[in-house]
PDB file of N, CA and C in Angstrom:
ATOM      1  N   UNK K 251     -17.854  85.154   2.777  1.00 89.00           N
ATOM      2  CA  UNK K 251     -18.790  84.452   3.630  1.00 89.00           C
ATOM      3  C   UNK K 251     -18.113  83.209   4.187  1.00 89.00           C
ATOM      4  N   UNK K 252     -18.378  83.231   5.249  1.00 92.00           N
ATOM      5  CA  UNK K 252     -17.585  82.367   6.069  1.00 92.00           C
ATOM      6  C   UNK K 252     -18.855  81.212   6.653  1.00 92.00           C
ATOM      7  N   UNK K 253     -18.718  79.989   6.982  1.00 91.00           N
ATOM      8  CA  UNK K 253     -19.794  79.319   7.454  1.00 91.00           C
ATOM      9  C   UNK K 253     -19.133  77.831   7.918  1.00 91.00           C
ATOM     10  N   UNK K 254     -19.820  77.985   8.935  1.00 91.00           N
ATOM     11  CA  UNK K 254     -19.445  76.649  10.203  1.00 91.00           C
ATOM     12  C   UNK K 254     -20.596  76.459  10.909  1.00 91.00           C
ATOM     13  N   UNK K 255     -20.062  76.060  11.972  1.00 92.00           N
ATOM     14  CA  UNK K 255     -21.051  75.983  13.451  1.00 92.00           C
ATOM     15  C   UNK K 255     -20.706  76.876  14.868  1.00 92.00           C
ATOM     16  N   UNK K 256     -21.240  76.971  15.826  1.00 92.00           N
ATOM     17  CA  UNK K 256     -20.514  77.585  16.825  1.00 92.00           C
ATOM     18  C   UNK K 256     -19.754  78.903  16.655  1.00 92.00           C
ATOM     19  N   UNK K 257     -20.449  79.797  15.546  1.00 94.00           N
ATOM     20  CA  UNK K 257     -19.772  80.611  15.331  1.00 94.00           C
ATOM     21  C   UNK K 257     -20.582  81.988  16.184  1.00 94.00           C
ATOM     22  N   UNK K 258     -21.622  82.053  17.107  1.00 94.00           N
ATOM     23  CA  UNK K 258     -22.018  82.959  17.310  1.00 94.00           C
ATOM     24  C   UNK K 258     -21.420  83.800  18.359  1.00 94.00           C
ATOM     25  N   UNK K 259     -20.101  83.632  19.274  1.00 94.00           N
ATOM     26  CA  UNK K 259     -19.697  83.926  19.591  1.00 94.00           C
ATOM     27  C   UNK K 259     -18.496  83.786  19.367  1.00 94.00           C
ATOM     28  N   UNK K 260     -18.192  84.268  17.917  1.00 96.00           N
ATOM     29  CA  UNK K 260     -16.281  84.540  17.245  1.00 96.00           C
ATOM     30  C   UNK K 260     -16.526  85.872  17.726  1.00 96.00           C
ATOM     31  N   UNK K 261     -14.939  86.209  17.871  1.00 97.00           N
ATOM     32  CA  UNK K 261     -13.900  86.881  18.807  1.00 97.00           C
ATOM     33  C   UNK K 261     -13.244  87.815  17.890  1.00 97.00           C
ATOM     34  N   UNK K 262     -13.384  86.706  16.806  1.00 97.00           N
ATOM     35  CA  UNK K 262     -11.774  87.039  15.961  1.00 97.00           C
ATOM     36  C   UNK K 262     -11.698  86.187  14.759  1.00 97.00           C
ATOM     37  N   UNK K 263     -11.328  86.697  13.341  1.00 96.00           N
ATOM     38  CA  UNK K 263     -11.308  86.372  11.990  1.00 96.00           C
ATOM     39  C   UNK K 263     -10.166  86.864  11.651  1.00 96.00           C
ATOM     40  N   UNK K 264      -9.248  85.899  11.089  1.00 94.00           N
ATOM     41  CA  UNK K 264      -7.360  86.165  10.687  1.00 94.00           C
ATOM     42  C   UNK K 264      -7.767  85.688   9.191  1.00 94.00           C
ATOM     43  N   UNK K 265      -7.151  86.519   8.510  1.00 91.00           N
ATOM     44  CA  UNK K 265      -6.700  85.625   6.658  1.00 91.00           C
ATOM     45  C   UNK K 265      -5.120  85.773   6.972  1.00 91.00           C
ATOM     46  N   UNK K 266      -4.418  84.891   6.841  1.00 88.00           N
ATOM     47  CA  UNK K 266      -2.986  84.924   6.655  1.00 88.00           C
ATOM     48  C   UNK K 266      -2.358  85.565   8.414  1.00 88.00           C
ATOM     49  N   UNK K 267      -3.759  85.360   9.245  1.00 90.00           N
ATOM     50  CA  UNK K 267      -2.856  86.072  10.577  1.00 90.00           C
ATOM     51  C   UNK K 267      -3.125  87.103  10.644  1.00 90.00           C
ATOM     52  N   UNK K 268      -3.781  88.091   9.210  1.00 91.00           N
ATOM     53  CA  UNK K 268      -3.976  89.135   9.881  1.00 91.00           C
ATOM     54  C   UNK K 268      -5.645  89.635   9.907  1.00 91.00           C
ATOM     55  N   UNK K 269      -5.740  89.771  11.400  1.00 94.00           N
ATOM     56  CA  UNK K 269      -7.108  90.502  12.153  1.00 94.00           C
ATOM     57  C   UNK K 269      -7.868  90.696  11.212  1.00 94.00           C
ATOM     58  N   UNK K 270      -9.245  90.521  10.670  1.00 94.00           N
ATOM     59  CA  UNK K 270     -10.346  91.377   9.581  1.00 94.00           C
ATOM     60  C   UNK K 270     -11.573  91.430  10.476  1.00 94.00           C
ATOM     61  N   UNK K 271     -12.201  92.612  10.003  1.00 95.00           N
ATOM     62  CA  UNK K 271     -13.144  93.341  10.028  1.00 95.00           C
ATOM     63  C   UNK K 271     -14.292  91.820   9.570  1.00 95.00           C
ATOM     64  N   UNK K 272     -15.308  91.701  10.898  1.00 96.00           N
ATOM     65  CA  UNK K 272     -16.754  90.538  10.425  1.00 96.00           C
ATOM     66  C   UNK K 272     -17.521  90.840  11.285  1.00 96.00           C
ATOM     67  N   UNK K 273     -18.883  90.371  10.880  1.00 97.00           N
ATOM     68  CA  UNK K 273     -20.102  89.790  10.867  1.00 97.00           C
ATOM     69  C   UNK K 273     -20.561  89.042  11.729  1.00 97.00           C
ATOM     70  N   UNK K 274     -21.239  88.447  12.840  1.00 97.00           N
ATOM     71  CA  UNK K 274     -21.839  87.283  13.013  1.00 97.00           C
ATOM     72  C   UNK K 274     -23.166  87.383  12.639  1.00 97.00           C
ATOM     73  N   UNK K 275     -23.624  86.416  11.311  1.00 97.00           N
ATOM     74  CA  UNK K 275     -24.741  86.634  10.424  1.00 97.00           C
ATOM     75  C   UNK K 275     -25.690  85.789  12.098  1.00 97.00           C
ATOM     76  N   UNK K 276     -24.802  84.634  12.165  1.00 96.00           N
ATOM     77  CA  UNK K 276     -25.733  83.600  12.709  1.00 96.00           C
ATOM     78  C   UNK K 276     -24.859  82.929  12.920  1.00 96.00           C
ATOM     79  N   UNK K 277     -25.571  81.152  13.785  1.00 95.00           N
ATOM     80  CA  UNK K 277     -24.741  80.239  14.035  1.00 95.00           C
ATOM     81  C   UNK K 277     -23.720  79.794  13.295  1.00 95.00           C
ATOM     82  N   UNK K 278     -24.173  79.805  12.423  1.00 94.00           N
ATOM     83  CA  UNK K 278     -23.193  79.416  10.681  1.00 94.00           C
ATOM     84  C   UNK K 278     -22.933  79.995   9.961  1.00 94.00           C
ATOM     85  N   UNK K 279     -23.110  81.349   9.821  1.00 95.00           N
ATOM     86  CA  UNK K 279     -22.801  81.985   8.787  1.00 95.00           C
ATOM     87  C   UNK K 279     -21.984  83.421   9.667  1.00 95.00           C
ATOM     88  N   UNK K 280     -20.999  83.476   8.960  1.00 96.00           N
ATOM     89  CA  UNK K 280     -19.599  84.785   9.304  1.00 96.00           C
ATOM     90  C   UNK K 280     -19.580  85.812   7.860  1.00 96.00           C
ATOM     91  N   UNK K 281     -19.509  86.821   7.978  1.00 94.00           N
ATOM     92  CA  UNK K 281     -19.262  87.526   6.697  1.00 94.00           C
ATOM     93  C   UNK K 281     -18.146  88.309   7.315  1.00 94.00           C
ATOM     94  N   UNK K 282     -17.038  88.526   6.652  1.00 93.00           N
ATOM     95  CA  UNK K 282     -16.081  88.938   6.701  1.00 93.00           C
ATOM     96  C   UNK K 282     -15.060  89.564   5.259  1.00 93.00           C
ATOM     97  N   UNK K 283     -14.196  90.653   5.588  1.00 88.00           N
ATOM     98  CA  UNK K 283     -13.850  91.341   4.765  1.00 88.00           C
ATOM     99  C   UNK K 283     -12.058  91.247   4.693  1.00 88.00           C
ATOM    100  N   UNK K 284     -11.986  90.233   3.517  1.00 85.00           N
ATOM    101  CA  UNK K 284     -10.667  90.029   3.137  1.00 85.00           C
ATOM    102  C   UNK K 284      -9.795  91.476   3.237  1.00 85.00           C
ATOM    103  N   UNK K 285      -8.323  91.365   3.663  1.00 84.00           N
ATOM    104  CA  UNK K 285      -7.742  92.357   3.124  1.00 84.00           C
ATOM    105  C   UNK K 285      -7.022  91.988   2.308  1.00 84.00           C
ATOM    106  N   UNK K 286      -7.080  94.020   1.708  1.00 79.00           N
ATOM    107  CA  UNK K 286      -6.403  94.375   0.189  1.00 79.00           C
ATOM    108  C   UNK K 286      -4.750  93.515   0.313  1.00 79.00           C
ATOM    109  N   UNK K 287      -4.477  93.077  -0.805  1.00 73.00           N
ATOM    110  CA  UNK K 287      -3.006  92.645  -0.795  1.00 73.00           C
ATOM    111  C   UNK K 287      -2.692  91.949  -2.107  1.00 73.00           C
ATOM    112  N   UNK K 288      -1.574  91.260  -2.226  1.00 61.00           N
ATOM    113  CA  UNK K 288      -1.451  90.157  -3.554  1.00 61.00           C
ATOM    114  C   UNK K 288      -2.167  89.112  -3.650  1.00 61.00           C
ATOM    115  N   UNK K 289      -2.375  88.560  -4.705  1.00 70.00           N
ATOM    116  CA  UNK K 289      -3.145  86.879  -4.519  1.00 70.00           C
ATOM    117  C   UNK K 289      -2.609  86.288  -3.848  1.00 70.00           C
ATOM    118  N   UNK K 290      -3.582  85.250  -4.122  1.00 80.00           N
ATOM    119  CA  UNK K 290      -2.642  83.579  -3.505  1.00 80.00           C
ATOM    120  C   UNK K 290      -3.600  83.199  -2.636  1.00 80.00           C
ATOM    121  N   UNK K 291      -2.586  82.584  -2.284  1.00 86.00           N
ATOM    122  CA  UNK K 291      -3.519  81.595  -0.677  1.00 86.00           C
ATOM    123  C   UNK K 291      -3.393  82.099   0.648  1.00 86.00           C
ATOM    124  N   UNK K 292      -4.448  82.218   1.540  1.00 88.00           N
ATOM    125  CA  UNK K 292      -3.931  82.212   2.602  1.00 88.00           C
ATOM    126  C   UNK K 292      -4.956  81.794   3.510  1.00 88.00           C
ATOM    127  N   UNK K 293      -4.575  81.253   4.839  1.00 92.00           N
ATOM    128  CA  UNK K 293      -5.415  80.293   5.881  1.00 92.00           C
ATOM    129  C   UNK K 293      -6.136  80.879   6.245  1.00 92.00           C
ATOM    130  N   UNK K 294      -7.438  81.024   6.554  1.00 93.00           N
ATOM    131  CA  UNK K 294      -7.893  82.026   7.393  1.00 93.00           C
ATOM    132  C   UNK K 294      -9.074  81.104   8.616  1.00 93.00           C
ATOM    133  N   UNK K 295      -9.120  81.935   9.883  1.00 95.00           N
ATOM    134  CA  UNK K 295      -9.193  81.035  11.493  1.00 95.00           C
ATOM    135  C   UNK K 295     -10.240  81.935  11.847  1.00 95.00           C
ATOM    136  N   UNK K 296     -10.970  81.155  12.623  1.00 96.00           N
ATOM    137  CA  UNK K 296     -12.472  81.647  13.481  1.00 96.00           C
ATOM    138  C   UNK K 296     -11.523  81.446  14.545  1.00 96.00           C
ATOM    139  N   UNK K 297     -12.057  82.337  15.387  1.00 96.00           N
ATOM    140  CA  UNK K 297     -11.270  82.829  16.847  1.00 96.00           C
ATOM    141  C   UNK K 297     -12.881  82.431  17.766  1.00 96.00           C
ATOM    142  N   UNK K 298     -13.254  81.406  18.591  1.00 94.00           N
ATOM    143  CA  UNK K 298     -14.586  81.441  19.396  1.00 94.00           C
ATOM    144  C   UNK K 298     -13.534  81.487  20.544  1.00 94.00           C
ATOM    145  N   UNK K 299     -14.786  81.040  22.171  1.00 94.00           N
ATOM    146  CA  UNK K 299     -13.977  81.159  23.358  1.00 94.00           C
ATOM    147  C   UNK K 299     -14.225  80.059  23.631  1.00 94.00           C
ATOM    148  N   UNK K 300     -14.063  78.668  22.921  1.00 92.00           N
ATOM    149  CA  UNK K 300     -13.670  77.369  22.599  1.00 92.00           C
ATOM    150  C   UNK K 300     -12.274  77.470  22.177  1.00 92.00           C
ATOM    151  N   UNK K 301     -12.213  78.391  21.133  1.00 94.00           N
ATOM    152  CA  UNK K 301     -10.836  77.896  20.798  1.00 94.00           C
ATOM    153  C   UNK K 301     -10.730  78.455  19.088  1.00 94.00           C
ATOM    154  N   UNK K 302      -9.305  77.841  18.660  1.00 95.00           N
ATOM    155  CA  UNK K 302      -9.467  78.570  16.956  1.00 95.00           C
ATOM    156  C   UNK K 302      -9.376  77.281  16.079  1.00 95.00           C
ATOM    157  N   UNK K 303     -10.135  77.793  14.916  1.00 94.00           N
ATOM    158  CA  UNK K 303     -10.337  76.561  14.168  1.00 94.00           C
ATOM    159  C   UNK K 303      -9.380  76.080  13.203  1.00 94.00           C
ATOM    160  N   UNK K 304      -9.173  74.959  13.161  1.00 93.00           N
ATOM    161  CA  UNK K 304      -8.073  74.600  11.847  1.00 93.00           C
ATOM    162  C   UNK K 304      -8.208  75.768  11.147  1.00 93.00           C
ATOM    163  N   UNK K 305      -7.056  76.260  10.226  1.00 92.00           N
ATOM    164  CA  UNK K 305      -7.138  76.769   8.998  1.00 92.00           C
ATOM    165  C   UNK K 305      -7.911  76.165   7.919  1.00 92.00           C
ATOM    166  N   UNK K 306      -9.142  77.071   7.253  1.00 90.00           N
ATOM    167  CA  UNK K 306      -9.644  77.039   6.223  1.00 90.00           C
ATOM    168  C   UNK K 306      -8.323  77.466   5.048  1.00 90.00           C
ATOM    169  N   UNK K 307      -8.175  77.094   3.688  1.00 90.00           N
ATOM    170  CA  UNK K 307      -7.605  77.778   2.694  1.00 90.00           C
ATOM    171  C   UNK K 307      -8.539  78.743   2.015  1.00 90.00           C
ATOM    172  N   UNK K 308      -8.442  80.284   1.743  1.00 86.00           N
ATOM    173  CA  UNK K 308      -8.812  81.292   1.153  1.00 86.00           C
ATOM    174  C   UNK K 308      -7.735  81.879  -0.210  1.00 86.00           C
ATOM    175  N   UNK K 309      -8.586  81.399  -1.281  1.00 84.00           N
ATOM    176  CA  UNK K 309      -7.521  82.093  -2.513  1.00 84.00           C
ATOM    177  C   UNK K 309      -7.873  83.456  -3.546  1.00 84.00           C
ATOM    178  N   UNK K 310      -7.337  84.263  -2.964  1.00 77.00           N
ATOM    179  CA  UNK K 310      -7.384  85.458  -3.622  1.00 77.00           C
ATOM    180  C   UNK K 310      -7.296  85.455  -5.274  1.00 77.00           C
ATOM    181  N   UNK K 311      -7.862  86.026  -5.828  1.00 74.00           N
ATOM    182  CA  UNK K 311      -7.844  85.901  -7.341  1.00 74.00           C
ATOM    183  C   UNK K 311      -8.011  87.397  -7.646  1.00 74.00           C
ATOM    184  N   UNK K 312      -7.186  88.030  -8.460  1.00 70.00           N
ATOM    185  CA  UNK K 312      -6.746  88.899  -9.067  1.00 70.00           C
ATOM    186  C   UNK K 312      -8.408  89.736  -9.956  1.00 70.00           C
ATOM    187  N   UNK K 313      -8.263  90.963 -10.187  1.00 70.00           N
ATOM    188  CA  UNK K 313      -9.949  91.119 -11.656  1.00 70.00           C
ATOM    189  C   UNK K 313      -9.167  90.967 -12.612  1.00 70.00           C
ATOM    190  N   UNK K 314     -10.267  90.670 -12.949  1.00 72.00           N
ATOM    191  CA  UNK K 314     -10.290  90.317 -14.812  1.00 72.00           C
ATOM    192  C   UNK K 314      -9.667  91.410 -15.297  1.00 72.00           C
ATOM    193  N   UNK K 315      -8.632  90.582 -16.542  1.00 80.00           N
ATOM    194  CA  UNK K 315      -8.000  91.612 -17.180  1.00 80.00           C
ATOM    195  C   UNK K 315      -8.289  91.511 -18.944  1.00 80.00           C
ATOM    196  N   UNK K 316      -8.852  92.641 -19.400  1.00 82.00           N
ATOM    197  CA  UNK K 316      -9.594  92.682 -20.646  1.00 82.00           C
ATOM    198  C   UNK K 316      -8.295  93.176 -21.877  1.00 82.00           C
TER     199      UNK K 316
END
């Protein structure tokens, strides 16, 4: 879940740059679908036809291991 302002006309949702599959719930709210890969960090950008937003940080976390 992604959430800002001015989001009702995003274009485009990057984690790390690359393109994902979203949502426009509403003005503020984006749901969007991380892709599969390793952890860690990575930036991820609202694409409007304003413009793209700073990088947010998104950190992948691994499942639980029993």
């Amino acid at each position: 879940t992604l959430t800002g302002s001015n989001l009702t006309e995003a274009t485009a949702v990057a984690f790390g740059g690359t393109p994902v599959a979203f949502t426009v719930v509403s003005d503020n709210h984006i749901t969007a679908t991380a892709p599969a890969g390793a952890g860690g960090a990575a930036n991820v950008t609202v694409t409007t036809p304003g413009g793209t937003s700073p990088a947010a940080v998104y950190t992948r976390v691994g499942p639980p291991v029993v």
